[in-house]
Amino acid sequence: MLRFIFCRRAIVAIALALNLATAYAADSASVLDTAKIEQLTGLKGSFSKEENVFKVSKPRSDVKIQVDKWAMPTFMGLTSWAAFTPAHNGQVMMMGDTVVFEDEVNPAMSTALNAGLEVTALHNHFFFDQPKVYFMHISGMSSVDQLATGIKKVYDKIAEIRAARPIPVTTFPGVIASDNWITPALLEAVFGMKGQTSNGMFKVVMGREAKMHDIVVANQMGVNTWAAFAGSDDEAVVDGDFAMLEDELQPILKTMRAEDINIVAIHQHMTQEQPHYMFLHYWGKGKAVDLAKSIKKALDVQAALHR
């Protein structure tokens, strides 16, 4: 009888110890290593106890900005930031917004993607801003080390660009021919489809489909991907739009940036559509066939996600 009581007490003690260990592990997972975040990002942060979020920020005071002919203080929305909160299985979630000038957008985006971060939006917040300011939203789900190091790399890339050129530049590298003379057959061979022509320019359009309010919307209603080419075969420009489902965004971004196609906007065009579409606008300069091959690579990556 005494042996039974002893064994029962031992089992209860072990169970309590396991429960305490589990609770401690859960508590540990919910505690952010704020000192490490500050160390890795090189920035001081603030902690919100109510939301269990640690946030670092970096005001863009390195370039003087006017909005509506008014000197814009950083307090009024010119601060890059990244916020961290505990997630599942010891991981951390990060969300942030990065203030970028036009010549910083694509280098900063490539740096973020290469560091394992996600880029989720790119747009403007102001009108009549000089120089023009954009905002690149980023996110990630990983370890504190990877996320904080990724943020540091993005901010360092921006600082590197501004150290080399204190005043943001206003054009992309490369030349666009003054006369439009694109050879359609060369690009149709790349895309494997017929395109539209107008005054020496060329365009391909690929429709997709969604439903809004139980009504089908497709190509003619604006649910499409397109690429338009101008200039000459050797000195061309391509601009266009990618219609993407949410899980297609990161692979397409990585492909486009690897091909040195400049991303100029990431946003939505519709609300309440099913499935939900995002749209990516882009701009590239170079030989027309090379540009077409770059866009085709992104299209192939997109298609491969649904095989």
Coordinates of C-alpha atoms in Angstrom, one line a residue:
M1 CA 0.0 0.0 0.0
L2 CA 2.8 2.4 0.9
R3 CA 4.6 1.5 -2.3
F4 CA 1.4 2.3 -4.3
I5 CA 1.1 5.7 -2.5
F6 CA 4.7 6.5 -3.2
C7 CA 4.4 5.6 -6.9
R8 CA 1.3 7.7 -7.2
R9 CA 3.0 10.7 -5.6
A10 CA 6.0 10.2 -7.9
I11 CA 3.7 10.2 -11.0
V12 CA 1.9 13.3 -9.8
A13 CA 5.3 15.1 -9.2
I14 CA 6.5 14.2 -12.6
A15 CA 3.3 15.4 -14.2
L16 CA 3.6 18.7 -12.3
A17 CA 7.2 19.1 -13.4
L18 CA 6.3 18.4 -17.0
N19 CA 3.4 21.0 -16.8
L20 CA 5.8 23.5 -15.3
A21 CA 8.4 22.9 -18.0
T22 CA 5.7 23.2 -20.7
A23 CA 4.4 26.4 -19.2
Y24 CA 8.0 27.8 -18.9
A25 CA 8.7 26.9 -22.5
A26 CA 5.5 28.6 -23.6
D27 CA 6.4 31.7 -21.5
S28 CA 9.9 31.7 -23.0
A29 CA 8.6 31.5 -26.5
S30 CA 6.4 34.5 -25.8
V31 CA 9.3 36.6 -24.5
L32 CA 11.2 38.6 -27.1
D33 CA 14.9 39.0 -26.9
T34 CA 14.8 42.8 -27.3
A35 CA 18.5 43.2 -26.6
K36 CA 19.4 41.0 -29.5
I37 CA 17.0 42.9 -31.8
E38 CA 18.6 46.2 -30.8
Q39 CA 22.1 44.7 -31.2
L40 CA 21.4 43.1 -34.7
T41 CA 19.5 46.1 -36.1
G42 CA 21.7 48.7 -34.5
L43 CA 18.6 50.6 -33.5
K44 CA 17.0 51.4 -30.1
G45 CA 13.4 50.2 -29.8
S46 CA 10.3 50.4 -27.6
F47 CA 8.3 47.6 -26.1
S48 CA 4.5 47.5 -25.9
K49 CA 3.5 45.3 -23.0
E50 CA -0.2 45.3 -24.0
E51 CA 0.6 43.8 -27.4
N52 CA 3.9 42.0 -26.7
V53 CA 5.5 43.9 -29.6
F54 CA 9.0 45.3 -29.8
K55 CA 9.5 48.0 -32.4
V56 CA 12.6 49.7 -33.8
S57 CA 12.5 52.8 -36.0
K58 CA 14.7 54.9 -38.1
P59 CA 13.6 58.4 -39.1
R60 CA 14.5 59.5 -42.7
S61 CA 16.2 62.7 -41.7
D62 CA 19.1 62.2 -44.2
V63 CA 17.2 63.8 -47.1
K64 CA 15.2 67.0 -46.8
I65 CA 11.7 66.4 -48.1
Q66 CA 8.9 68.9 -49.0
V67 CA 5.3 67.9 -49.3
D68 CA 2.9 70.5 -50.8
K69 CA 5.9 73.0 -50.6
W70 CA 6.1 72.4 -46.8
A71 CA 9.2 71.1 -45.1
M72 CA 8.1 67.7 -43.9
P73 CA 9.2 66.6 -40.3
T74 CA 10.0 62.9 -39.9
F75 CA 7.3 62.8 -37.1
M76 CA 4.6 63.3 -39.8
G77 CA 5.2 59.9 -41.4
L78 CA 8.8 59.8 -42.7
T79 CA 10.1 57.0 -40.4
S80 CA 11.1 53.5 -41.3
W81 CA 10.1 50.9 -38.7
A82 CA 10.0 47.2 -38.0
A83 CA 7.9 45.5 -35.3
F84 CA 8.5 42.1 -33.8
T85 CA 6.1 39.8 -31.9
P86 CA 6.4 36.1 -30.8
A87 CA 4.8 33.5 -33.1
H88 CA 4.5 29.7 -33.0
N89 CA 7.2 27.2 -32.4
G90 CA 9.8 29.7 -31.1
Q91 CA 9.6 31.8 -34.2
V92 CA 9.0 35.5 -34.4
M93 CA 6.8 37.5 -36.7
M94 CA 8.0 40.8 -38.2
M95 CA 6.1 43.5 -40.0
G96 CA 7.4 46.9 -41.1
D97 CA 7.3 49.9 -43.4
T98 CA 10.4 51.3 -45.1
V99 CA 10.7 54.9 -46.4
V100 CA 12.5 54.8 -49.7
F101 CA 13.3 57.2 -52.5
E102 CA 12.9 56.1 -56.2
D103 CA 16.5 55.1 -56.6
E104 CA 16.5 53.1 -53.4
V105 CA 13.3 51.0 -54.0
N106 CA 14.7 48.2 -56.1
P107 CA 18.1 47.7 -54.4
A108 CA 16.3 47.7 -51.0
M109 CA 13.7 45.3 -52.3
S110 CA 16.4 42.9 -53.6
T111 CA 18.2 43.1 -50.3
A112 CA 15.1 42.3 -48.4
L113 CA 14.2 39.3 -50.6
N114 CA 17.7 38.0 -50.5
A115 CA 17.7 38.2 -46.7
G116 CA 14.6 36.0 -46.6
L117 CA 12.1 38.8 -45.9
E118 CA 8.8 39.3 -47.8
V119 CA 7.8 42.5 -49.7
T120 CA 4.1 42.9 -49.4
A121 CA 3.3 46.4 -50.8
L122 CA 5.0 49.4 -52.6
H123 CA 3.2 52.7 -52.9
N124 CA 3.1 56.4 -52.2
H125 CA 1.7 58.2 -49.2
F126 CA 1.8 61.8 -50.5
F127 CA 1.2 64.0 -53.5
F128 CA 3.5 66.9 -54.5
D129 CA 6.4 65.5 -52.6
Q130 CA 10.0 66.6 -53.5
P131 CA 11.9 64.3 -53.9
K132 CA 9.3 61.6 -54.4
V133 CA 8.9 59.3 -51.5
Y134 CA 7.7 55.7 -51.5
F135 CA 6.8 53.2 -48.9
M136 CA 7.9 49.5 -49.1
H137 CA 6.0 47.2 -46.6
I138 CA 7.9 44.1 -45.5
S139 CA 7.2 41.1 -43.3
G140 CA 8.7 37.8 -42.2
M141 CA 8.3 34.8 -40.0
S142 CA 11.5 33.3 -38.8
S143 CA 14.1 33.6 -36.0
V144 CA 15.0 36.9 -34.4
D145 CA 18.4 36.5 -35.8
Q146 CA 17.3 36.2 -39.4
L147 CA 14.6 38.9 -39.3
A148 CA 16.7 41.5 -37.4
T149 CA 19.7 40.9 -39.5
G150 CA 17.5 41.3 -42.6
I151 CA 16.2 44.6 -41.4
K152 CA 19.8 45.8 -40.8
K153 CA 20.8 44.8 -44.4
V154 CA 17.9 46.7 -45.9
Y155 CA 18.7 49.9 -43.9
D156 CA 22.4 49.5 -44.6
K157 CA 21.7 49.2 -48.4
I158 CA 19.6 52.4 -48.3
A159 CA 22.4 54.2 -46.3
E160 CA 25.0 53.0 -48.9
I161 CA 23.0 54.5 -51.8
R162 CA 22.6 57.8 -50.1
A163 CA 26.2 58.0 -49.1
A164 CA 27.2 57.5 -52.7
R165 CA 24.5 60.0 -54.0
P166 CA 23.2 62.4 -51.4
I167 CA 20.5 63.6 -53.8
P168 CA 18.2 60.9 -55.2
V169 CA 18.5 60.4 -58.9
T170 CA 15.5 60.8 -61.2
T171 CA 16.1 58.2 -64.0
F172 CA 16.9 54.5 -64.3
P173 CA 20.2 53.5 -66.0
G174 CA 20.0 52.7 -69.7
V175 CA 18.7 54.3 -72.9
I176 CA 15.4 54.3 -74.6
A177 CA 15.4 54.9 -78.4
S178 CA 13.5 58.1 -79.4
D179 CA 11.7 56.3 -82.3
N180 CA 9.5 53.3 -81.7
W181 CA 10.4 50.3 -83.9
I182 CA 9.8 47.0 -82.1
T183 CA 9.8 43.8 -84.2
P184 CA 6.7 41.9 -83.1
A185 CA 7.7 38.5 -84.4
L186 CA 10.8 38.4 -82.1
L187 CA 8.7 39.0 -79.0
E188 CA 5.7 36.8 -80.1
A189 CA 8.2 33.9 -80.4
V190 CA 9.3 34.5 -76.8
F191 CA 5.8 34.7 -75.4
G192 CA 4.3 32.0 -77.7
M193 CA 1.3 34.2 -78.5
K194 CA 0.2 37.0 -80.8
G195 CA 0.4 40.5 -79.6
Q196 CA -1.0 44.0 -80.3
T197 CA 0.9 46.6 -82.3
S198 CA 0.5 50.4 -82.4
N199 CA 2.9 53.0 -84.0
G200 CA 5.9 50.8 -83.6
M201 CA 5.0 49.6 -80.1
F202 CA 4.1 46.0 -79.1
K203 CA 1.9 44.6 -76.3
V204 CA 0.8 41.2 -75.0
V205 CA -2.1 40.7 -72.6
M206 CA -3.0 37.6 -70.6
G207 CA -6.3 37.5 -68.9
R208 CA -7.2 35.9 -65.5
E209 CA -10.6 35.4 -63.8
A210 CA -12.2 36.3 -60.5
K211 CA -15.7 36.8 -59.1
M212 CA -17.0 40.0 -57.5
H213 CA -20.5 40.0 -56.1
D214 CA -21.0 36.6 -57.8
I215 CA -20.3 38.2 -61.2
V216 CA -17.3 36.9 -63.3
V217 CA -14.7 39.5 -64.0
A218 CA -11.8 38.7 -66.4
N219 CA -9.5 40.2 -69.0
Q220 CA -11.7 43.0 -70.3
M221 CA -12.6 44.1 -66.8
G222 CA -9.0 44.5 -65.9
V223 CA -8.0 41.2 -64.4
N224 CA -5.0 40.7 -66.5
T225 CA -1.2 40.6 -66.9
W226 CA 0.3 42.7 -69.7
A227 CA 3.6 43.8 -71.0
A228 CA 4.1 46.7 -73.4
F229 CA 7.3 47.4 -75.4
A230 CA 8.5 50.7 -77.0
G231 CA 11.8 52.1 -78.3
S232 CA 13.9 50.0 -80.7
D233 CA 14.8 46.3 -80.6
D234 CA 18.2 47.3 -79.1
E235 CA 17.2 50.2 -76.9
A236 CA 13.7 49.2 -75.6
V237 CA 11.6 49.8 -72.6
V238 CA 9.0 47.5 -71.1
D239 CA 6.3 48.4 -68.7
G240 CA 3.4 46.4 -67.5
D241 CA 1.3 44.9 -64.8
F242 CA 1.2 41.4 -63.2
A243 CA -2.1 40.1 -61.8
M244 CA -1.2 37.7 -59.0
L245 CA -2.7 35.6 -56.3
E246 CA -1.2 36.3 -52.9
D247 CA 1.0 33.1 -52.9
E248 CA 2.4 34.1 -56.3
L249 CA 3.7 37.5 -55.2
Q250 CA 7.1 36.6 -53.6
P251 CA 8.2 34.1 -56.3
I252 CA 7.3 36.7 -59.0
L253 CA 9.1 39.5 -57.2
K254 CA 12.2 37.4 -56.7
T255 CA 12.2 36.4 -60.4
M256 CA 11.7 40.0 -61.7
R257 CA 14.4 41.4 -59.5
A258 CA 16.8 38.6 -60.4
E259 CA 16.2 39.7 -64.0
D260 CA 16.9 43.4 -63.1
I261 CA 13.3 44.4 -63.8
N262 CA 12.4 47.4 -61.7
I263 CA 9.3 47.1 -59.5
V264 CA 7.4 50.4 -59.2
A265 CA 4.2 49.5 -57.4
I266 CA 2.6 46.6 -55.5
H267 CA -1.1 47.0 -54.6
Q268 CA -4.6 45.9 -55.2
H269 CA -7.1 47.0 -57.8
M270 CA -10.3 45.5 -56.4
T271 CA -12.1 44.7 -53.2
Q272 CA -14.2 41.7 -52.3
E273 CA -13.1 39.7 -55.3
Q274 CA -12.6 35.9 -55.0
P275 CA -9.8 34.9 -55.2
H276 CA -8.0 38.0 -54.0
Y277 CA -5.6 39.5 -56.6
M278 CA -2.7 41.7 -56.1
F279 CA -1.0 43.7 -58.9
L280 CA 2.6 44.4 -59.5
H281 CA 3.7 47.2 -61.9
Y282 CA 7.2 47.2 -63.4
W283 CA 9.6 49.0 -65.7
G284 CA 12.7 47.7 -67.5
K285 CA 15.2 48.9 -70.1
G286 CA 17.4 47.0 -72.4
K287 CA 17.2 44.8 -75.6
A288 CA 13.5 44.0 -76.4
V289 CA 14.1 40.3 -76.6
D290 CA 16.0 40.1 -73.4
L291 CA 13.3 42.1 -71.6
A292 CA 10.6 39.7 -73.1
K293 CA 12.6 36.7 -71.8
S294 CA 12.7 38.2 -68.3
I295 CA 9.0 38.7 -68.2
K296 CA 8.4 35.2 -69.6
K297 CA 10.5 33.7 -66.8
A298 CA 8.2 35.4 -64.3
L299 CA 5.2 34.0 -66.2
D300 CA 6.7 30.5 -66.1
V301 CA 7.3 30.8 -62.4
Q302 CA 3.7 31.9 -61.9
A303 CA 2.4 29.0 -64.0
A304 CA 4.6 26.4 -62.2
L305 CA 3.0 27.2 -58.9
H306 CA -0.3 25.7 -60.0
R307 CA 0.9 22.5 -61.8

